[in-house]
CSV table of C-alpha atoms in Angstrom, one decimal:
chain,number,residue,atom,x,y,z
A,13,UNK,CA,0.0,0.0,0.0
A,14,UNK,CA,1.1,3.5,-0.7
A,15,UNK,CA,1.7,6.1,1.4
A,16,UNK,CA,-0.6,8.4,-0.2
A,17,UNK,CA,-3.2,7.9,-1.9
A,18,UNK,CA,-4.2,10.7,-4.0
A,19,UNK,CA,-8.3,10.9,-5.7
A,20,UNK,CA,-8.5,12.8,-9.1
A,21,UNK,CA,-12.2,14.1,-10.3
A,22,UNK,CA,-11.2,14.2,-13.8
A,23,UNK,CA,-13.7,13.0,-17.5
A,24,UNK,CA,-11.5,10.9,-18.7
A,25,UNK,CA,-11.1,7.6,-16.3
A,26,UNK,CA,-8.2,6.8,-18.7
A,27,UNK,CA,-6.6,9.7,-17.6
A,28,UNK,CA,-2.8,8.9,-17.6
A,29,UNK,CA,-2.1,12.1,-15.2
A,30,UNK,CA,2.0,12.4,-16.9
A,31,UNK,CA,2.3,15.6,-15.4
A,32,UNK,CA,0.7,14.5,-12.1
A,33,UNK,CA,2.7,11.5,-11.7
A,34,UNK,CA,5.9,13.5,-13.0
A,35,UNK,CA,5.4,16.1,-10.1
A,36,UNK,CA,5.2,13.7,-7.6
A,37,UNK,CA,7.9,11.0,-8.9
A,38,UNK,CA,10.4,10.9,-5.7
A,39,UNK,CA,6.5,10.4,-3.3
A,40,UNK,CA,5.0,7.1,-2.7
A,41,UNK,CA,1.7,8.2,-4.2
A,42,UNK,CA,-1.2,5.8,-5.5
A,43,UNK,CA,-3.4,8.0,-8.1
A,44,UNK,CA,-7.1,6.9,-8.7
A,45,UNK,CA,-8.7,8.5,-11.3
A,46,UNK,CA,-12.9,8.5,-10.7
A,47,UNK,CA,-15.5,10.0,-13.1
A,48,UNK,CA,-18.3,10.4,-10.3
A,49,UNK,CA,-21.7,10.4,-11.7
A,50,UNK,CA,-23.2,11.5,-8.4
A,51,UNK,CA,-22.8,13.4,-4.8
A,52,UNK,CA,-22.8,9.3,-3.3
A,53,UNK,CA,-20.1,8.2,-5.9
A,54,UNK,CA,-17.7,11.3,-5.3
A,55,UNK,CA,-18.3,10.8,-1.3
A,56,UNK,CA,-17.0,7.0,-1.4
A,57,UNK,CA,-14.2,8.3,-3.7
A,58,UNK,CA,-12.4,10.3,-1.2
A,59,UNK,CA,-13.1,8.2,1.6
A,60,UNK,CA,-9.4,7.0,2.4
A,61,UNK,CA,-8.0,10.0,0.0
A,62,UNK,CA,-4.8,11.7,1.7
A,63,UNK,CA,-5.2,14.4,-1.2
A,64,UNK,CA,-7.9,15.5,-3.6
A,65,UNK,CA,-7.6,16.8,-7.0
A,66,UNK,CA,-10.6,18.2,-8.9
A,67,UNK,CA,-11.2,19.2,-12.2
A,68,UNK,CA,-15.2,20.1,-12.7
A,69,UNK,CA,-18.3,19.2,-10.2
A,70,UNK,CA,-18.4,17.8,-6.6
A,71,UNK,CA,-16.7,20.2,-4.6
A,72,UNK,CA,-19.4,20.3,-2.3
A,73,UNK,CA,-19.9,20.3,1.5
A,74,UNK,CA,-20.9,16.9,1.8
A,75,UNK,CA,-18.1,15.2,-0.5
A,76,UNK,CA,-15.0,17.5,1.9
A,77,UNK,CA,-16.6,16.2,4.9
A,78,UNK,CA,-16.4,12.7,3.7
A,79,UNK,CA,-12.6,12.7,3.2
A,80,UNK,CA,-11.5,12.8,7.2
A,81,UNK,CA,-7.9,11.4,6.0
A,82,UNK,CA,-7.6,14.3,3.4
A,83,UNK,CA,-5.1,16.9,3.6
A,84,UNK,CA,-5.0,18.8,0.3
A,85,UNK,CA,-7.7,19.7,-2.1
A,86,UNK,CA,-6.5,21.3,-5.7
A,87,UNK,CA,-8.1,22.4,-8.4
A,88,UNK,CA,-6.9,22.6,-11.7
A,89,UNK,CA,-8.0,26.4,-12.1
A,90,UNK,CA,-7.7,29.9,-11.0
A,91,UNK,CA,-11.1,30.2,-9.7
A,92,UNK,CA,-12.3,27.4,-7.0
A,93,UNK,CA,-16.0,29.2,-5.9
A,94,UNK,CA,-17.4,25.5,-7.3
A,95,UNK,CA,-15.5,24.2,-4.0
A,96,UNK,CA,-17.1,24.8,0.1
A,97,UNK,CA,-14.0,26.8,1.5
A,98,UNK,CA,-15.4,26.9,4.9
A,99,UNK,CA,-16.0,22.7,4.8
A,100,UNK,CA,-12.4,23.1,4.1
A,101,UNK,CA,-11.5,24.9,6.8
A,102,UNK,CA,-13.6,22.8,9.3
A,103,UNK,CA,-11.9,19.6,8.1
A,104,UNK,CA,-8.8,21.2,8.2
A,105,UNK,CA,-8.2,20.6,4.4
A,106,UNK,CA,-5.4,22.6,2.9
A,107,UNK,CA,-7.4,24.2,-1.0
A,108,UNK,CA,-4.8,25.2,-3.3
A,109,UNK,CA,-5.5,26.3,-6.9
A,110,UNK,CA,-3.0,26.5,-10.0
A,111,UNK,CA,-2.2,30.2,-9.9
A,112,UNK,CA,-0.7,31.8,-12.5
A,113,UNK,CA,-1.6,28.8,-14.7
A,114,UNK,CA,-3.0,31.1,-17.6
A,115,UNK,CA,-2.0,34.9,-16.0
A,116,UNK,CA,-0.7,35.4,-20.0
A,117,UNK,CA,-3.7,34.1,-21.7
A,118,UNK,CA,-6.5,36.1,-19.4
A,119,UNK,CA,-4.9,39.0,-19.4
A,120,UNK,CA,-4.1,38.9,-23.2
A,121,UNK,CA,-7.8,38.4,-23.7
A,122,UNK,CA,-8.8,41.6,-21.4
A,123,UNK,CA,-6.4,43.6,-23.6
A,124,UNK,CA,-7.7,42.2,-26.7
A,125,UNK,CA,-11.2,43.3,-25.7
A,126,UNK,CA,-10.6,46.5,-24.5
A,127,UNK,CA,-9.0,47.1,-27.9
A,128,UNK,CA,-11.4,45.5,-29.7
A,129,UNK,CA,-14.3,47.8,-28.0
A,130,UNK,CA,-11.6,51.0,-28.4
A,131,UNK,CA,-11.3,50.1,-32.3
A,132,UNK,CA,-15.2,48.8,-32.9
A,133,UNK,CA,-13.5,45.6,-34.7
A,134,UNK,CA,-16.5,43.4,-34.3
A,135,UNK,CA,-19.1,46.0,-34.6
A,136,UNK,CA,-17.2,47.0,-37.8
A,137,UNK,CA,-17.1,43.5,-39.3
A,138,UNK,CA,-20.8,42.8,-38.5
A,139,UNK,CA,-22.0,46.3,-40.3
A,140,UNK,CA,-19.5,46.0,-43.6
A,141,UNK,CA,-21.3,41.9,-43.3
A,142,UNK,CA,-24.0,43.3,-44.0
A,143,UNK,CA,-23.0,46.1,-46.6
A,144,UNK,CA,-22.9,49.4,-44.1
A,145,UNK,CA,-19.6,51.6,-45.3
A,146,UNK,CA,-20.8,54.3,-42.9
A,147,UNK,CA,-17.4,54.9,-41.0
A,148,UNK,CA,-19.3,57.6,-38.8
A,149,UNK,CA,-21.6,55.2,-37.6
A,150,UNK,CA,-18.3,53.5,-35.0
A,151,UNK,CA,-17.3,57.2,-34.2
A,152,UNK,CA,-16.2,58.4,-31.7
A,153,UNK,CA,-13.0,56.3,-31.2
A,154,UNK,CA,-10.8,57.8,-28.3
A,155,UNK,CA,-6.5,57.2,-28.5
A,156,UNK,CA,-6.8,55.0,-26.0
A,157,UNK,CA,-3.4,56.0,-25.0
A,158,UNK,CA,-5.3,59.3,-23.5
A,159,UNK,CA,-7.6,56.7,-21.9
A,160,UNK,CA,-7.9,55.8,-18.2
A,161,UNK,CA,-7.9,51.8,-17.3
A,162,UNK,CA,-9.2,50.5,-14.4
A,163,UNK,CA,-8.6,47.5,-12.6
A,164,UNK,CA,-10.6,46.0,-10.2
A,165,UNK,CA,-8.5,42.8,-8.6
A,166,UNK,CA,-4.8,43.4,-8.4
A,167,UNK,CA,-3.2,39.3,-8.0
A,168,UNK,CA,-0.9,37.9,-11.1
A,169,UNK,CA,-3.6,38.8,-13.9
A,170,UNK,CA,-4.5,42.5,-12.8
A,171,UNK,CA,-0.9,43.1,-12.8
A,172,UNK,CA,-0.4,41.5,-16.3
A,173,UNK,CA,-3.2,43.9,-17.5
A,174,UNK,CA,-1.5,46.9,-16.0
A,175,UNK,CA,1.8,45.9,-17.3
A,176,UNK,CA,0.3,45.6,-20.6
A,177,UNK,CA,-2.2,48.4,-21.4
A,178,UNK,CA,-0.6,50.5,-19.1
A,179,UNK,CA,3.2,50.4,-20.0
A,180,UNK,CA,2.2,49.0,-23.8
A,181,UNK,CA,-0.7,51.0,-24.4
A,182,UNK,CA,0.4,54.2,-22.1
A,183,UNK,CA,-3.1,54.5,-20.4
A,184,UNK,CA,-2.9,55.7,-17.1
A,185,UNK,CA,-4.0,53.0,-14.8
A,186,UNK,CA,-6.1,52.9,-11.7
A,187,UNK,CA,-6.6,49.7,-9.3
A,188,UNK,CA,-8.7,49.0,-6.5
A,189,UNK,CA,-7.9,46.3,-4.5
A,190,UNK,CA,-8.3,46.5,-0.6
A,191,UNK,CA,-5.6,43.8,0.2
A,192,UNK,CA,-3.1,44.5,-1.9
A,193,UNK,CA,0.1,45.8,-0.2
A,194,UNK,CA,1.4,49.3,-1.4
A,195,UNK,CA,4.8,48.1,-2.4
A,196,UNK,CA,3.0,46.4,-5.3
A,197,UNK,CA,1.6,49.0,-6.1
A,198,UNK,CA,4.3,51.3,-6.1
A,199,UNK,CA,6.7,48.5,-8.0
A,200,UNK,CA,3.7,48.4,-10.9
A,201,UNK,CA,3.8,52.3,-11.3
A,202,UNK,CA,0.1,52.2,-10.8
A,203,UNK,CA,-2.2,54.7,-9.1
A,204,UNK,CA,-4.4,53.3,-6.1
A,205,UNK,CA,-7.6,54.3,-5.3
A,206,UNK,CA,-9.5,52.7,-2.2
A,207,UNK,CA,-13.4,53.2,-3.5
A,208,UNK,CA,-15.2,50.8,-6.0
A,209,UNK,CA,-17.6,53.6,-6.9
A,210,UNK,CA,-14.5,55.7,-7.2
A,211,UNK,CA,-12.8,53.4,-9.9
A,212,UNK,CA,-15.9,53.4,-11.5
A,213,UNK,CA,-16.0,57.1,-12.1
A,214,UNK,CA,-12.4,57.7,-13.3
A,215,UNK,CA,-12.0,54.8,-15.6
A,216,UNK,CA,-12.8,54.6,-19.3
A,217,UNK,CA,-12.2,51.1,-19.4
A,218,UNK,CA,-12.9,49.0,-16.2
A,219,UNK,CA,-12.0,45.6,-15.7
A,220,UNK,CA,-12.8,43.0,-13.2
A,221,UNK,CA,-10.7,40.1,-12.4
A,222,UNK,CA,-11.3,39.2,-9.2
A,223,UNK,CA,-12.0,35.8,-7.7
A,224,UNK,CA,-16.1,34.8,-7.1
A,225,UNK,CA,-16.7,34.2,-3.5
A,226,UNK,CA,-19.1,35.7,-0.5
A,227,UNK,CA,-17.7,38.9,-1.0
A,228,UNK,CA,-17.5,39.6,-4.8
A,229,UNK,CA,-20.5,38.2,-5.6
A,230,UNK,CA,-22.3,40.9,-7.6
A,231,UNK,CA,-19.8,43.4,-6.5
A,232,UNK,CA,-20.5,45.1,-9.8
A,233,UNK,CA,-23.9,46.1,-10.0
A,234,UNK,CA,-26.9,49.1,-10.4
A,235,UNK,CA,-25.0,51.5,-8.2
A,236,UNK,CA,-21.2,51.1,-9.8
A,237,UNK,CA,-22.9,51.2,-13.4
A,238,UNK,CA,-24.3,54.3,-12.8
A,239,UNK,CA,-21.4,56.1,-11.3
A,240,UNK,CA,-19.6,54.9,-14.7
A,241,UNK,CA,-18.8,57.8,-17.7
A,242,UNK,CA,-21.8,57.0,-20.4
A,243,UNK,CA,-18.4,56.7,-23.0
A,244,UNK,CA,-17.0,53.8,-20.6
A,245,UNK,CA,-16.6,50.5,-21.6
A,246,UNK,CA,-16.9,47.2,-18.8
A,247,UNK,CA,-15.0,44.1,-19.3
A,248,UNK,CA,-15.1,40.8,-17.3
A,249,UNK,CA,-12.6,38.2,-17.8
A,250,UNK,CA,-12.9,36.4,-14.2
A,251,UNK,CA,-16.4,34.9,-13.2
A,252,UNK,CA,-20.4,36.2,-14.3
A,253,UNK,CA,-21.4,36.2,-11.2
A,254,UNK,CA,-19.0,38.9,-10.1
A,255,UNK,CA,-21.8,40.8,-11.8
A,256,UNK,CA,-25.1,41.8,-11.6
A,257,UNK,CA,-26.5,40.7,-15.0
A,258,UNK,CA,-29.8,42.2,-14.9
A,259,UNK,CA,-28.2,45.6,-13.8
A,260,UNK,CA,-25.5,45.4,-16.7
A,261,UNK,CA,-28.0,44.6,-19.4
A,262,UNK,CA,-30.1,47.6,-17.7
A,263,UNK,CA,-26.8,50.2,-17.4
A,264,UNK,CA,-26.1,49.0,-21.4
A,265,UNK,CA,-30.4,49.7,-22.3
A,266,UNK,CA,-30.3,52.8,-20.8
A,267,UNK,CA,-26.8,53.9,-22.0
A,268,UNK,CA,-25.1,54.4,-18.6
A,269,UNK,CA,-21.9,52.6,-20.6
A,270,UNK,CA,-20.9,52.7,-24.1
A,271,UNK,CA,-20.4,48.6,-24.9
A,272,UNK,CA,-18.9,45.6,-22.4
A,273,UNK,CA,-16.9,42.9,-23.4
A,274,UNK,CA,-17.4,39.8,-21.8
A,275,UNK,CA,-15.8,36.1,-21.3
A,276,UNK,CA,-18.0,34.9,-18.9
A,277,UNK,CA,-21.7,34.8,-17.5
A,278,UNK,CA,-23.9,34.3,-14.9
A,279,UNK,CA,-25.2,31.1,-16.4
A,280,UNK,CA,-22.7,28.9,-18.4
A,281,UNK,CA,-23.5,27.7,-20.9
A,282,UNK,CA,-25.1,31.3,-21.4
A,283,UNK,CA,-28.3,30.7,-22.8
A,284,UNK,CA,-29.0,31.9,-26.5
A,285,UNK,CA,-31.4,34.5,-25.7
A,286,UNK,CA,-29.8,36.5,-23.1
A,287,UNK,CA,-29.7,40.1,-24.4
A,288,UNK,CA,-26.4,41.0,-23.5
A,289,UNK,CA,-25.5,38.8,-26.9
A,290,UNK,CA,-28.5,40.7,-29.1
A,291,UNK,CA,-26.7,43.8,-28.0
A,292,UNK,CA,-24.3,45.5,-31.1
A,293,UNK,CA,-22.2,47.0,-28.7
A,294,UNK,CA,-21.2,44.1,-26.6
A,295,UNK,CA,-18.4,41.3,-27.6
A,296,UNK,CA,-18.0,38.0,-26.1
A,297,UNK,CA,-16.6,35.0,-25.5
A,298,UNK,CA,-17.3,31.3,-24.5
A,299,UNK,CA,-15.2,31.8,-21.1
A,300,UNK,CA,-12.2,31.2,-23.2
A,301,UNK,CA,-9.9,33.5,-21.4
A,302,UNK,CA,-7.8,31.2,-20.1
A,303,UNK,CA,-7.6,28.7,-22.6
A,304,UNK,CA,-4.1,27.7,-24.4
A,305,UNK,CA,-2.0,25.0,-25.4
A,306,UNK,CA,0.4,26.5,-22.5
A,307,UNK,CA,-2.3,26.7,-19.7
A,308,UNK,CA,-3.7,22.8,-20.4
A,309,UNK,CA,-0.6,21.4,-19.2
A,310,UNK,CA,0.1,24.0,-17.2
A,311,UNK,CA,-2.8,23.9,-15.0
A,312,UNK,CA,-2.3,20.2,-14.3
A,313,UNK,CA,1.8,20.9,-12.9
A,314,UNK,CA,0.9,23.7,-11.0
A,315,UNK,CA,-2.2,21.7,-9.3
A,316,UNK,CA,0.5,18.8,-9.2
A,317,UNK,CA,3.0,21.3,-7.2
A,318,UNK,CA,1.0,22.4,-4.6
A,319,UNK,CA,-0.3,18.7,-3.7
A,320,UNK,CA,3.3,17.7,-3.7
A,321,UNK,CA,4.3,20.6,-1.3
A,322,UNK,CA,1.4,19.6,1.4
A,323,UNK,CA,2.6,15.7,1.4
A,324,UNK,CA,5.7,16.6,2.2
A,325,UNK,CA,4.6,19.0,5.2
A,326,UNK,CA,5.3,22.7,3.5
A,327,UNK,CA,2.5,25.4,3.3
A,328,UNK,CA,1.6,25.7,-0.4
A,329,UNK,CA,2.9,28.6,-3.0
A,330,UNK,CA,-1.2,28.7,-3.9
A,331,UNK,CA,-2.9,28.1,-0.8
A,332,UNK,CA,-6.0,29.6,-0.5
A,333,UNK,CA,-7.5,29.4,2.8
A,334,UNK,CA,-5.0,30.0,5.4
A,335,UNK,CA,-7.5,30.2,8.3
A,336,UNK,CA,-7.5,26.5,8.2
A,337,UNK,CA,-4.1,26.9,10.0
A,338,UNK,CA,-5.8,26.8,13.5
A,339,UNK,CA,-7.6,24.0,12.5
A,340,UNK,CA,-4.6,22.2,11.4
A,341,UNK,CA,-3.2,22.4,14.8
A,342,UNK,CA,-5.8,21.0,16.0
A,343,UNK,CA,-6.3,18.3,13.3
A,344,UNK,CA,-4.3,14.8,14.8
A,345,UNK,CA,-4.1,13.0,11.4
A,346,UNK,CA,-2.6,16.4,9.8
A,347,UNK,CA,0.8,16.6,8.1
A,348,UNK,CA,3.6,15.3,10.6
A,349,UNK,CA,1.2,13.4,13.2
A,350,UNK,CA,0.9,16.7,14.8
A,351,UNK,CA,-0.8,19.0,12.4
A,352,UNK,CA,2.8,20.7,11.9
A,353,UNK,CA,3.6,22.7,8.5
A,354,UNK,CA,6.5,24.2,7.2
A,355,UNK,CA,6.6,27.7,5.8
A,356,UNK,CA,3.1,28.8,7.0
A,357,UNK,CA,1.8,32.1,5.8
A,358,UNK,CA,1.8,35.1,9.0
């Protein structure tokens, strides 16, 4: 018998998990690869798991309480609000995410549709589709280089996007982001500003990319819409439910903002008759952001990393709750017999 066993949620029960099994080559690790088709299947699947990694569903309060021997639970994204963090926390399971997986490929596809909506490119190819050579008609188009970005969400992706637009582009670029420490600000030559509404008034181009949880959800809604410029554009690259849908679609009816460009919604798949994609002035995208031939592999060593780390008793790079420390201390059949970690965040 191994020493660990390690439970993989994954499509594909054929799954030969090479980067998994690479990662973890120097651990005695047994890897089972389940396909649950229910809440009871993905319970008895992570009964006698020691670490749990997920790609999709079954993330839920239920499944985490069943896996008492667990110690790690990683997904193979940047966003985990499909997993109970506080059942984490009470079962002192270490979550982890792969961070910085796809910081290139999100923030290259909030660039691309803030230039995109700057430029009109897909309002321009629609109109000449259908034989419109009115050039006035995508007027007026700003230098976005006398444009002000905003960026709501400052981790590895904000920072990206301020690297990019900002030093590439030349906009001057806000950021709101109550935990972010001011030497990271200062090192990205950014301006800080400490009121949503705030951001929301100065920028010309606001972006979110923050992850969904408690506190974000619909952080972006009737009030910050209406305290944008009517010439502003909204972009979303993180998770729909960041935003208020029904008060976007309103804000864009009533034109309180000139166009959005969107990645993600509320409901995925986003349901064909959702006006936001009826609306000429809004692009989007099949939450695509983070999608590349890099990120696929990517995803699956960085997941593979941060599992490693907690077998061998060390805190995580990605860990993502740490108030499951105290818990940890308390938790007997923890890391070490004694619920002791290594390099534990302050």
């Amino acid at each position: 018998m191994a020493e660990f066993k390690i439970v993989v949620f994954s499509e594909d029960p054929a799954d030969p998990l090479h980067h998994e099994r690479s990662e973890m080559a120097d651990l005695d690790v047994e890897f089972s690869v389940e396909k649950p088709s229910s809440e009871g299947e993905a319970i008895e699947a992570v009964k006698d798991a020691d670490a749990i990694m997920i790609r999709g569903a079954w993330g839920t309060e239920q499944v985490i309480r069943s896996a008492s021997k667990a110690k790690v639970l990683a997904v193979y994204s940047h966003g985990f609000n499909n997993i109970d963090v506080d059942a984490c926390n009470e079962m002192g399971i270490i979550l982890t995410n792969s961070a910085a997986m796809c910081a290139e490929e999100v923030s290259n596809q909030a660039v691309t549709m803030c230039l995109a909506l700057n430029r009109q490119i897909v309002q321009s190819t629609n109109q000449l589709r259908i034989g419109n050579w009115d050039r006035k008609h995508f007027e007026p188009i700003e230098p976005i280089d006398e444009q002000t970005l905003g960026i709501i969400g400052f981790g590895n992706i904000g920072r990206q996007i301020a690297r990019k637009l900002g030093s590439g582009w030349r906009m001057d670029t806000l950021v709101y982001d109550p935990y972010i420490p001011p030497w990271i600000i200062k090192e990205a030559g950014v301006t800080q500003v400490f009121g949503i509404n705030e951001i929301c008034r100065k920028s010309d181009y606001l972006v979110t990319i923050v992850p969904l949880n408690k506190e974000t959800f619909h952080m972006i809604g009737k009030d910050q819409f209406k305290n944008m410029k009517t010439s502003s554009f909204f972009v979303n690259v993180c998770r729909g439910s960041v935003v208020d849908e029904e008060a976007l679609i309103d804000a864009l009816n009533q034109n309180e903002i000139r166009g959005a460009g969107l990645d993600v919604f509320e409901q995925e798949p986003v349901d064909p008759s959702n006006p936001l994609l009826q609306m000429e002035n809004v692009i989007t995208a099949p939450h695509i952001a983070g999608s590349s031939t890099r990120a696929a592999w990517l995803s699956r060593q960085r997941a593979s990393q941060q599992v490693r780390s907690v077998l061998i008793g060390e805190w995580p790079m990605a860990g993502q709750n740490p108030e499951v420390i105290n818990k940890l201390d308390r938790k007997k059949q923890a890391i070490g017999g004694a619920g002791k970690l290594t390099g534990t965040p302050e």
